[in-house]
Amino acid sequence: MEKSEMLERLVTGRPVIDEAATSIRDGCDHNGSSSVTVTVIFSTLVAISGAYAFGNAVGYSSPVKSGITEDLGLSLAEYAVFSSILTVGGMLGAACSGRMADLLGRRGAMGISEVFCITGWLAIVFSKDALWLDLGRLLVGCGSGVLCYVIPLYVSEIATKNVRGAFALLFSVMLCCGKAVMFVVGSLINWRNSALIGVIQCVLQLIGVFFIPESPRWLAKANETKEFEATLRHLRGEKVDISQEATDIRLYTEYMKQISDGGLLNLFQKRYANPLIVGVGLMVFQQIGGLNGFSYYTSFIFESAGFPSKVGSIVVAVLQILMAILGVLFIDKSGRRPLLLMSAGGACLGCVITGFSFFLQDFHASKDLTATLVIIGVLVFLLSFDLGMGGIPWIIVSEIFPINIKGSGGSVVNLINWASSWVVSYTFTFLFEWNSAGTFFIFAFIGGVGIMFIGKLVPETKGETLEELQTCQ
């Protein structure tokens, strides 16, 4: 079927979209799209190194607390502002992440975000008072807010369907690695030198961005026809026939341009209700199920239960990396939904165990028993979370939104994710003081609702190209 004929029939109504979907599926099965080239691997590694940089930022504040407060004479309240303002910066970055990725391209958005991060880390390195310290942390948060969205998006758009999930989930692995390395190193060296480590990783990705190709799907949307085909051929390999895949991407992109633009108001049309609900729901349940309560206050939880905090935190960091790697190995075999359900179920169980340990503590049960239960509960939650809930929601969000609203849809769900993160971070200590056991039982209840949400509404996206996913909705 000629391009003009296909486009004309696509625009006429819904039934032909199903016909187009069949055509796309038939074509993709024979176009060699299963190949994984050195270019795809290298580009993915450069992109996910930004997740490592984000992990550095998340893991920085805990081990350097005593050094910063002593050197700069900060009060506990001033340090709390420094620690939490990363989330505020994340919300600011999230609000413009989708638009930035649309206007500047995926590479451009990654590059700009790293400039923000580098500037922020340098402000921390040379800070003499709380103002520069907070400004630096805010800028790092702004850059991180963009990276959280654009990295999975870029990887999903360059990888082939058979490895897209695994490659995108490496984001979660690198995030865990960044946190673990910064926690260990931050405990051993000066806080200014620790911040320099954050600078180095950001500089490396910024340099790497100049050596990777732009997303071919963004190039198609930007009408860069020649560069689109050259980039797709470079990604798939010179000997691979890309004609069918290139045609599918072009036809779908042109069809989406016909039906609406990518403005924010268009996001709330009925046709986009399903991806919007799924995206928002996944981001909310990822955060309000207790993630930051466990992550940001792991040491506090261990100390409250009478367990050595440093030992527990290091054990958790190492095991989180291993569990994230396990998720990478299985995501394209088992699928997104099964891993999400297992992950959410395990996180819910972890909340129940942790809550029960503090419940027993209120009744003056054995310290050894409560300490053992709390370490089990924290491990079950964090390890289960990193199996799927940590990274898969970002992958699904990068897959389910049509190309014309990826920018506005990505900005909305990313902003909601960071806002939900801030709510949990801000309220956790108040809830914990109110009722330590009840706090985790609340998280368990929310996790249970999240399991039902995943089971009922979240689609399986394994083994489909991005164009197939959209034409089948």
CSV table of C-alpha atoms in Angstrom, one decimal:
chain,number,residue,atom,x,y,z
A,1,MET,CA,0.0,0.0,0.0
A,2,GLU,CA,1.3,3.4,-1.0
A,3,LYS,CA,2.2,5.9,1.7
A,4,SER,CA,-0.5,8.5,0.6
A,5,GLU,CA,-3.2,5.8,0.4
A,6,MET,CA,-2.3,4.4,3.8
A,7,LEU,CA,-2.4,7.9,5.4
A,8,GLU,CA,-5.7,8.8,3.7
A,9,ARG,CA,-7.3,5.6,5.0
A,10,LEU,CA,-5.8,6.1,8.5
A,11,VAL,CA,-7.4,9.5,8.8
A,12,THR,CA,-10.9,8.3,7.7
A,13,GLY,CA,-11.7,6.4,10.9
A,14,ARG,CA,-11.1,3.9,13.6
A,15,PRO,CA,-11.6,0.6,11.7
A,16,VAL,CA,-8.6,1.3,9.4
A,17,ILE,CA,-6.4,1.9,12.4
A,18,ASP,CA,-6.8,-1.7,13.3
A,19,GLU,CA,-5.9,-2.6,9.7
A,20,ALA,CA,-2.9,-0.4,9.9
A,21,ALA,CA,-1.9,-2.1,13.1
A,22,THR,CA,-2.1,-5.5,11.4
A,23,SER,CA,0.1,-4.1,8.6
A,24,ILE,CA,2.6,-2.8,11.1
A,25,ARG,CA,2.8,-6.1,13.0
A,26,ASP,CA,3.2,-8.1,9.8
A,27,GLY,CA,6.0,-5.8,8.6
A,28,CYS,CA,7.9,-5.7,11.9
A,29,ASP,CA,8.1,-9.4,12.0
A,30,HIS,CA,10.2,-9.4,8.9
A,31,ASN,CA,12.3,-6.3,9.1
A,32,GLY,CA,15.2,-7.5,11.2
A,33,SER,CA,14.2,-5.3,14.1
A,34,SER,CA,15.4,-7.9,16.6
A,35,SER,CA,19.1,-6.9,15.9
A,36,VAL,CA,21.0,-5.3,18.7
A,37,THR,CA,24.0,-3.3,17.5
A,38,VAL,CA,27.0,-1.8,19.1
A,39,THR,CA,25.5,1.6,18.5
A,40,VAL,CA,22.3,0.8,20.5
A,41,ILE,CA,24.3,-0.7,23.3
A,42,PHE,CA,26.7,2.3,23.5
A,43,SER,CA,23.9,4.8,23.3
A,44,THR,CA,22.0,3.1,26.0
A,45,LEU,CA,25.0,3.1,28.3
A,46,VAL,CA,25.6,6.8,27.8
A,47,ALA,CA,21.9,7.5,28.5
A,48,ILE,CA,21.6,5.4,31.6
A,49,SER,CA,24.8,6.9,33.0
A,50,GLY,CA,22.5,9.8,33.8
A,51,ALA,CA,20.6,7.5,36.1
A,52,TYR,CA,23.8,6.8,37.9
A,53,ALA,CA,24.3,10.6,38.4
A,54,PHE,CA,20.8,10.8,39.8
A,55,GLY,CA,21.6,8.0,42.2
A,56,ASN,CA,24.6,10.0,43.3
A,57,ALA,CA,22.3,12.9,44.2
A,58,VAL,CA,19.8,10.8,46.1
A,59,GLY,CA,22.6,9.0,48.1
A,60,TYR,CA,24.6,12.1,48.8
A,61,SER,CA,22.8,13.8,51.7
A,62,SER,CA,22.8,10.9,54.2
A,63,PRO,CA,26.5,10.1,54.7
A,64,VAL,CA,27.7,13.8,54.5
A,65,LYS,CA,25.3,15.1,57.1
A,66,SER,CA,27.7,15.4,60.0
A,67,GLY,CA,30.5,16.9,57.8
A,68,ILE,CA,28.3,19.6,56.3
A,69,THR,CA,26.6,20.6,59.5
A,70,GLU,CA,30.0,20.9,61.4
A,71,ASP,CA,31.9,22.8,58.6
A,72,LEU,CA,29.1,25.3,57.7
A,73,GLY,CA,27.5,25.4,61.2
A,74,LEU,CA,24.0,24.4,59.9
A,75,SER,CA,21.2,23.7,62.2
A,76,LEU,CA,19.1,20.5,61.9
A,77,ALA,CA,16.3,22.5,60.2
A,78,GLU,CA,18.7,24.0,57.7
A,79,TYR,CA,20.1,20.7,56.8
A,80,ALA,CA,16.6,19.3,56.4
A,81,VAL,CA,15.9,22.0,53.9
A,82,PHE,CA,19.1,21.1,52.0
A,83,SER,CA,18.2,17.4,51.9
A,84,SER,CA,14.6,17.9,50.8
A,85,ILE,CA,15.1,20.7,48.3
A,86,LEU,CA,16.3,18.1,45.8
A,87,THR,CA,12.6,17.1,45.5
A,88,VAL,CA,11.5,20.7,44.9
A,89,GLY,CA,14.0,21.0,42.1
A,90,GLY,CA,12.8,17.7,40.7
A,91,MET,CA,9.3,19.0,40.5
A,92,LEU,CA,10.5,22.1,38.6
A,93,GLY,CA,12.5,19.9,36.2
A,94,ALA,CA,9.6,17.5,35.8
A,95,ALA,CA,7.2,20.3,34.8
A,96,CYS,CA,9.2,21.2,31.7
A,97,SER,CA,10.8,17.8,31.0
A,98,GLY,CA,8.4,16.7,28.3
A,99,ARG,CA,8.4,20.0,26.5
A,100,MET,CA,12.2,20.2,26.6
A,101,ALA,CA,12.4,16.7,25.2
A,102,ASP,CA,10.1,17.7,22.3
A,103,LEU,CA,11.8,21.0,21.5
A,104,LEU,CA,15.5,20.1,22.0
A,105,GLY,CA,15.3,16.4,21.2
A,106,ARG,CA,16.1,13.6,23.6
A,107,ARG,CA,19.9,14.2,23.4
A,108,GLY,CA,19.5,17.9,23.9
A,109,ALA,CA,17.3,17.4,26.9
A,110,MET,CA,19.9,15.1,28.5
A,111,GLY,CA,22.7,17.5,27.7
A,112,ILE,CA,20.9,20.5,29.2
A,113,SER,CA,19.9,18.6,32.3
A,114,GLU,CA,23.5,17.6,32.9
A,115,VAL,CA,24.6,21.3,32.7
A,116,PHE,CA,22.1,22.0,35.5
A,117,CYS,CA,23.5,19.1,37.5
A,118,ILE,CA,27.1,20.1,37.0
A,119,THR,CA,26.4,23.7,38.0
A,120,GLY,CA,24.5,22.5,41.1
A,121,TRP,CA,27.3,20.1,42.2
A,122,LEU,CA,29.9,22.8,41.7
A,123,ALA,CA,27.8,25.2,43.8
A,124,ILE,CA,27.8,22.6,46.6
A,125,VAL,CA,31.6,22.0,46.3
A,126,PHE,CA,32.4,25.7,46.7
A,127,SER,CA,29.5,26.7,49.0
A,128,LYS,CA,30.3,28.8,52.1
A,129,ASP,CA,26.8,29.0,53.5
A,130,ALA,CA,23.4,27.4,53.4
A,131,LEU,CA,22.2,29.6,50.5
A,132,TRP,CA,24.7,28.3,48.0
A,133,LEU,CA,24.3,24.8,49.4
A,134,ASP,CA,20.5,24.9,48.8
A,135,LEU,CA,20.8,26.5,45.4
A,136,GLY,CA,23.2,23.8,44.3
A,137,ARG,CA,21.0,21.0,45.5
A,138,LEU,CA,18.0,22.7,43.8
A,139,LEU,CA,19.8,22.8,40.5
A,140,VAL,CA,20.8,19.1,40.8
A,141,GLY,CA,17.1,18.4,41.4
A,142,CYS,CA,16.1,20.3,38.3
A,143,GLY,CA,18.4,18.3,36.2
A,144,SER,CA,17.4,15.0,37.8
A,145,GLY,CA,13.7,15.8,37.2
A,146,VAL,CA,14.4,15.9,33.5
A,147,LEU,CA,16.6,12.9,33.4
A,148,CYS,CA,14.0,10.7,35.1
A,149,TYR,CA,11.7,11.1,32.2
A,150,VAL,CA,14.0,11.5,29.2
A,151,ILE,CA,16.4,8.6,29.8
A,152,PRO,CA,13.7,5.8,29.7
A,153,LEU,CA,12.0,7.6,26.8
A,154,TYR,CA,15.2,7.8,24.7
A,155,VAL,CA,16.2,4.1,25.4
A,156,SER,CA,12.6,2.9,24.5
A,157,GLU,CA,12.7,4.8,21.2
A,158,ILE,CA,16.1,3.5,20.0
A,159,ALA,CA,15.9,-0.1,21.3
A,160,THR,CA,14.3,-3.0,19.4
A,161,LYS,CA,11.1,-4.5,20.9
A,162,ASN,CA,12.8,-7.7,22.0
A,163,VAL,CA,15.2,-5.9,24.4
A,164,ARG,CA,13.4,-2.6,25.0
A,165,GLY,CA,12.3,-3.5,28.5
A,166,ALA,CA,15.6,-4.8,29.7
A,167,PHE,CA,17.6,-1.9,28.3
A,168,ALA,CA,15.2,0.7,29.7
A,169,LEU,CA,15.2,-1.1,33.1
A,170,LEU,CA,18.9,-0.6,33.3
A,171,PHE,CA,17.9,2.9,34.5
A,172,SER,CA,16.9,1.3,37.8
A,173,VAL,CA,20.2,-0.7,38.1
A,174,MET,CA,22.3,2.4,37.5
A,175,LEU,CA,20.2,4.4,40.0
A,176,CYS,CA,20.8,1.8,42.7
A,177,CYS,CA,24.6,1.7,41.8
A,178,GLY,CA,24.8,5.5,42.1
A,179,LYS,CA,23.1,5.5,45.5
A,180,ALA,CA,25.3,2.7,46.8
A,181,VAL,CA,28.6,4.2,45.6
A,182,MET,CA,27.8,7.6,47.0
A,183,PHE,CA,26.7,6.2,50.3
A,184,VAL,CA,29.9,4.2,50.8
A,185,VAL,CA,32.3,6.9,49.4
A,186,GLY,CA,30.5,9.7,51.2
A,187,SER,CA,31.1,7.9,54.5
A,188,LEU,CA,34.8,7.7,53.8
A,189,ILE,CA,35.8,11.1,52.3
A,190,ASN,CA,35.2,14.8,52.7
A,191,TRP,CA,31.7,16.1,51.7
A,192,ARG,CA,33.2,18.5,49.1
A,193,ASN,CA,35.2,15.7,47.5
A,194,SER,CA,32.0,13.6,47.5
A,195,ALA,CA,30.3,16.4,45.5
A,196,LEU,CA,33.1,16.4,43.0
A,197,ILE,CA,32.4,12.7,42.3
A,198,GLY,CA,28.9,13.8,41.3
A,199,VAL,CA,30.4,16.4,39.0
A,200,ILE,CA,32.6,13.8,37.2
A,201,GLN,CA,29.8,11.5,36.4
A,202,CYS,CA,27.7,14.3,34.9
A,203,VAL,CA,30.6,15.6,32.8
A,204,LEU,CA,31.1,12.1,31.4
A,205,GLN,CA,27.5,11.8,30.3
A,206,LEU,CA,27.6,15.4,28.9
A,207,ILE,CA,30.6,14.4,26.7
A,208,GLY,CA,28.9,11.1,25.8
A,209,VAL,CA,25.8,12.8,24.5
A,210,PHE,CA,27.8,14.3,21.6
A,211,PHE,CA,28.7,10.8,20.4
A,212,ILE,CA,25.2,9.1,20.3
A,213,PRO,CA,22.4,9.5,17.7
A,214,GLU,CA,19.2,11.3,18.3
A,215,SER,CA,16.0,9.2,18.7
A,216,PRO,CA,14.8,8.3,15.2
A,217,ARG,CA,11.2,8.7,16.3
A,218,TRP,CA,11.8,12.3,17.4
A,219,LEU,CA,13.6,13.0,14.1
A,220,ALA,CA,10.5,11.7,12.2
A,221,LYS,CA,8.3,14.0,14.2
A,222,ALA,CA,10.6,16.9,13.5
A,223,ASN,CA,10.4,16.1,9.7
A,224,GLU,CA,14.1,15.4,9.5
A,225,THR,CA,13.5,12.7,6.9
A,226,LYS,CA,17.0,12.1,5.7
A,227,GLU,CA,18.6,12.2,9.1
A,228,PHE,CA,15.7,9.9,10.4
A,229,GLU,CA,16.5,7.2,7.9
A,230,ALA,CA,20.3,7.5,8.3
A,231,THR,CA,20.0,7.3,12.1
A,232,LEU,CA,17.6,4.3,12.0
A,233,ARG,CA,20.0,2.5,9.7
A,234,HIS,CA,22.9,3.4,12.0
A,235,LEU,CA,21.0,2.0,15.0
A,236,ARG,CA,19.8,-1.2,13.3
A,237,GLY,CA,23.0,-2.0,11.3
A,238,GLU,CA,24.0,-1.2,7.7
A,239,LYS,CA,23.0,-4.7,6.4
A,240,VAL,CA,19.5,-4.7,8.0
A,241,ASP,CA,16.5,-3.8,5.8
A,242,ILE,CA,14.9,-0.9,7.7
A,243,SER,CA,12.3,0.0,5.0
A,244,GLN,CA,9.3,-1.5,6.8
A,245,GLU,CA,10.2,-0.2,10.2
A,246,ALA,CA,10.9,3.3,8.7
A,247,THR,CA,7.6,3.3,6.9
A,248,ASP,CA,5.7,2.2,10.0
A,249,ILE,CA,7.3,5.0,12.1
A,250,ARG,CA,6.6,7.7,9.4
A,251,LEU,CA,3.0,6.7,8.7
A,252,TYR,CA,2.2,6.6,12.4
A,253,THR,CA,3.9,9.9,13.1
A,254,GLU,CA,2.1,11.6,10.2
A,255,TYR,CA,-1.3,10.1,11.3
A,256,MET,CA,-0.8,11.5,14.8
A,257,LYS,CA,0.0,14.9,13.5
A,258,GLN,CA,-3.3,14.8,11.6
A,259,ILE,CA,-5.6,14.2,14.6
A,260,SER,CA,-4.2,16.7,17.1
A,261,ASP,CA,-1.2,18.7,18.3
A,262,GLY,CA,0.7,18.0,21.4
A,263,GLY,CA,-0.6,20.8,23.6
A,264,LEU,CA,-1.4,20.2,27.2
A,265,LEU,CA,-5.2,20.7,26.8
A,266,ASN,CA,-5.2,18.0,24.0
A,267,LEU,CA,-3.8,15.6,26.6
A,268,PHE,CA,-7.2,15.5,28.3
A,269,GLN,CA,-9.2,14.3,25.3
A,270,LYS,CA,-11.2,11.1,25.7
A,271,ARG,CA,-8.9,9.2,23.3
A,272,TYR,CA,-6.0,9.7,25.7
A,273,ALA,CA,-7.8,8.9,28.9
A,274,ASN,CA,-6.4,5.4,29.2
A,275,PRO,CA,-2.7,6.1,28.9
A,276,LEU,CA,-3.1,9.2,31.1
A,277,ILE,CA,-4.9,7.2,33.8
A,278,VAL,CA,-2.3,4.4,33.6
A,279,GLY,CA,0.6,6.8,33.7
A,280,VAL,CA,-0.6,8.9,36.6
A,281,GLY,CA,-1.7,5.8,38.6
A,282,LEU,CA,1.6,4.1,38.2
A,283,MET,CA,3.5,7.2,39.3
A,284,VAL,CA,1.3,7.8,42.3
A,285,PHE,CA,1.4,4.2,43.5
A,286,GLN,CA,5.2,4.1,42.9
A,287,GLN,CA,5.7,6.9,45.4
A,288,ILE,CA,2.8,7.0,48.0
A,289,GLY,CA,3.2,3.3,48.8
A,290,GLY,CA,6.1,4.3,51.1
A,291,LEU,CA,9.2,4.4,48.9
A,292,ASN,CA,10.7,7.6,50.3
A,293,GLY,CA,9.7,6.6,53.8
A,294,PHE,CA,12.0,3.5,53.4
A,295,SER,CA,14.7,5.1,51.2
A,296,TYR,CA,15.3,8.5,52.8
A,297,TYR,CA,14.9,7.2,56.4
A,298,THR,CA,16.4,3.8,56.2
A,299,SER,CA,19.0,4.6,58.9
A,300,PHE,CA,16.3,6.2,61.0
A,301,ILE,CA,14.1,3.1,60.8
A,302,PHE,CA,17.0,0.8,61.7
A,303,GLU,CA,18.1,3.0,64.7
A,304,SER,CA,14.5,3.2,66.0
A,305,ALA,CA,14.3,-0.6,65.9
A,306,GLY,CA,17.7,-1.0,67.6
A,307,PHE,CA,19.5,-2.3,64.5
A,308,PRO,CA,23.0,-1.0,63.4
A,309,SER,CA,22.1,1.6,60.8
A,310,LYS,CA,25.3,1.6,58.7
A,311,VAL,CA,25.4,-2.2,58.4
A,312,GLY,CA,21.8,-2.3,57.4
A,313,SER,CA,22.1,0.5,54.9
A,314,ILE,CA,25.1,-1.1,53.1
A,315,VAL,CA,23.5,-4.5,53.0
A,316,VAL,CA,20.3,-3.0,51.5
A,317,ALA,CA,22.3,-1.0,48.9
A,318,VAL,CA,24.1,-4.1,47.6
A,319,LEU,CA,21.1,-6.3,47.5
A,320,GLN,CA,19.0,-3.6,45.7
A,321,ILE,CA,21.5,-3.7,42.9
A,322,LEU,CA,21.3,-7.5,42.6
A,323,MET,CA,17.5,-7.4,42.6
A,324,ALA,CA,17.4,-4.6,39.9
A,325,ILE,CA,19.6,-6.8,37.7
A,326,LEU,CA,17.2,-9.7,38.2
A,327,GLY,CA,14.4,-7.5,37.0
A,328,VAL,CA,16.4,-6.7,33.9
A,329,LEU,CA,17.0,-10.4,33.1
A,330,PHE,CA,13.3,-11.2,33.3
A,331,ILE,CA,11.3,-8.2,32.1
A,332,ASP,CA,11.3,-9.1,28.4
A,333,LYS,CA,10.6,-12.8,29.2
A,334,SER,CA,7.9,-12.6,31.9
A,335,GLY,CA,6.5,-9.3,30.8
A,336,ARG,CA,5.9,-6.0,32.5
A,337,ARG,CA,2.6,-6.8,34.3
A,338,PRO,CA,3.7,-10.0,36.1
A,339,LEU,CA,6.9,-8.3,37.4
A,340,LEU,CA,4.9,-5.3,38.5
A,341,LEU,CA,2.4,-7.5,40.4
A,342,MET,CA,5.2,-9.5,42.1
A,343,SER,CA,7.0,-6.3,42.9
A,344,ALA,CA,3.9,-4.5,44.3
A,345,GLY,CA,2.9,-7.6,46.3
A,346,GLY,CA,6.3,-7.9,47.8
A,347,ALA,CA,6.4,-4.2,48.7
A,348,CYS,CA,3.0,-4.5,50.4
A,349,LEU,CA,4.2,-7.5,52.4
A,350,GLY,CA,7.3,-5.6,53.4
A,351,CYS,CA,5.1,-2.8,54.8
A,352,VAL,CA,3.0,-5.3,56.8
A,353,ILE,CA,6.1,-6.9,58.3
A,354,THR,CA,7.7,-3.5,59.2
A,355,GLY,CA,4.5,-2.3,60.7
A,356,PHE,CA,4.1,-5.5,62.7
A,357,SER,CA,7.6,-5.1,64.1
A,358,PHE,CA,6.8,-1.6,65.4
A,359,PHE,CA,3.4,-2.9,66.7
A,360,LEU,CA,5.3,-5.5,68.8
A,361,GLN,CA,7.8,-2.8,69.9
A,362,ASP,CA,4.9,-0.8,71.3
A,363,PHE,CA,4.0,-3.8,73.5
A,364,HIS,CA,7.6,-4.0,74.7
A,365,ALA,CA,8.4,-7.2,72.8
A,366,SER,CA,12.0,-8.6,72.6
A,367,LYS,CA,14.4,-6.1,71.1
A,368,ASP,CA,16.1,-8.9,69.1
A,369,LEU,CA,12.7,-9.9,67.7
A,370,THR,CA,11.7,-6.4,66.6
A,371,ALA,CA,15.1,-5.6,65.2
A,372,THR,CA,15.1,-8.9,63.2
A,373,LEU,CA,11.5,-8.2,61.9
A,374,VAL,CA,12.3,-4.6,60.9
A,375,ILE,CA,15.4,-5.6,58.8
A,376,ILE,CA,13.3,-8.3,57.1
A,377,GLY,CA,10.5,-5.9,56.4
A,378,VAL,CA,12.8,-3.2,55.0
A,379,LEU,CA,14.7,-5.7,52.9
A,380,VAL,CA,11.4,-7.3,51.6
A,381,PHE,CA,10.1,-3.8,50.6
A,382,LEU,CA,13.2,-2.4,49.0
A,383,LEU,CA,14.2,-5.6,47.2
A,384,SER,CA,10.7,-6.2,45.9
A,385,PHE,CA,10.4,-2.6,44.9
A,386,ASP,CA,13.5,-2.7,42.8
A,387,LEU,CA,12.4,-5.9,41.1
A,388,GLY,CA,9.8,-3.9,39.2
A,389,MET,CA,8.1,-0.9,40.7
A,390,GLY,CA,11.3,1.1,40.7
A,391,GLY,CA,11.8,1.2,37.0
A,392,ILE,CA,8.9,-0.4,35.1
A,393,PRO,CA,6.4,2.5,35.6
A,394,TRP,CA,8.9,4.8,33.8
A,395,ILE,CA,9.2,2.2,30.9
A,396,ILE,CA,5.4,1.9,30.5
A,397,VAL,CA,5.0,5.7,30.5
A,398,SER,CA,7.6,6.0,27.7
A,399,GLU,CA,5.7,3.3,25.8
A,400,ILE,CA,2.0,4.1,26.1
A,401,PHE,CA,1.8,7.8,25.1
A,402,PRO,CA,1.4,8.6,21.4
A,403,ILE,CA,4.3,10.5,19.8
A,404,ASN,CA,2.2,13.7,19.6
A,405,ILE,CA,1.5,13.9,23.3
A,406,LYS,CA,4.7,12.4,24.7
A,407,GLY,CA,5.9,15.8,25.8
A,408,SER,CA,2.8,17.0,27.6
A,409,GLY,CA,1.9,13.5,28.9
A,410,GLY,CA,5.5,13.0,30.1
A,411,SER,CA,5.6,16.4,31.9
A,412,VAL,CA,2.3,15.7,33.7
A,413,VAL,CA,3.1,12.2,35.0
A,414,ASN,CA,6.7,13.2,35.8
A,415,LEU,CA,5.5,16.2,37.8
A,416,ILE,CA,2.9,14.0,39.7
A,417,ASN,CA,5.7,11.5,40.5
A,418,TRP,CA,7.9,14.2,42.0
A,419,ALA,CA,5.0,15.8,43.9
A,420,SER,CA,4.0,12.5,45.3
A,421,SER,CA,7.6,11.9,46.3
A,422,TRP,CA,7.7,15.2,48.1
A,423,VAL,CA,4.4,14.5,50.0
A,424,VAL,CA,5.8,11.2,51.4
A,425,SER,CA,9.2,12.8,52.2
A,426,TYR,CA,7.6,15.7,54.1
A,427,THR,CA,4.9,13.7,56.0
A,428,PHE,CA,6.8,10.6,56.9
A,429,THR,CA,8.4,11.9,60.1
A,430,PHE,CA,5.1,13.3,61.3
A,431,LEU,CA,3.3,10.1,60.6
A,432,PHE,CA,6.0,8.0,62.2
A,433,GLU,CA,5.8,10.1,65.4
A,434,TRP,CA,2.0,9.8,65.4
A,435,ASN,CA,2.0,6.0,65.1
A,436,SER,CA,5.0,4.1,63.9
A,437,ALA,CA,3.2,0.9,63.2
A,438,GLY,CA,0.1,2.6,61.7
A,439,THR,CA,2.4,4.5,59.2
A,440,PHE,CA,3.5,1.3,57.6
A,441,PHE,CA,0.0,-0.3,57.7
A,442,ILE,CA,-1.2,2.8,55.8
A,443,PHE,CA,1.5,2.2,53.2
A,444,ALA,CA,0.5,-1.5,53.0
A,445,PHE,CA,-3.2,-0.5,52.4
A,446,ILE,CA,-2.1,1.9,49.6
A,447,GLY,CA,0.1,-0.9,48.1
A,448,GLY,CA,-2.9,-3.2,48.1
A,449,VAL,CA,-4.9,-0.7,46.1
A,450,GLY,CA,-2.0,-0.4,43.8
A,451,ILE,CA,-1.9,-4.1,43.1
A,452,MET,CA,-5.6,-4.0,42.1
A,453,PHE,CA,-4.9,-1.0,39.9
A,454,ILE,CA,-2.1,-2.8,38.1
A,455,GLY,CA,-4.2,-6.0,37.7
A,456,LYS,CA,-7.2,-4.1,36.2
A,457,LEU,CA,-5.8,-1.3,34.2
A,458,VAL,CA,-2.1,-1.6,33.3
A,459,PRO,CA,-1.5,-3.1,29.8
A,460,GLU,CA,1.2,-5.6,28.9
A,461,THR,CA,3.6,-3.9,26.5
A,462,LYS,CA,6.1,-6.8,26.0
A,463,GLY,CA,7.0,-7.8,22.5
A,464,GLU,CA,5.2,-4.9,20.7
A,465,THR,CA,6.8,-2.0,18.8
A,466,LEU,CA,5.8,1.5,20.0
A,467,GLU,CA,3.7,1.9,16.8
A,468,GLU,CA,1.9,-1.4,17.4
A,469,LEU,CA,1.1,-0.4,21.0
A,470,GLN,CA,-0.6,2.8,19.8
A,471,THR,CA,-2.6,1.4,16.9
A,472,CYS,CA,-4.0,-1.3,19.2
A,473,GLN,CA,-5.3,1.1,21.9
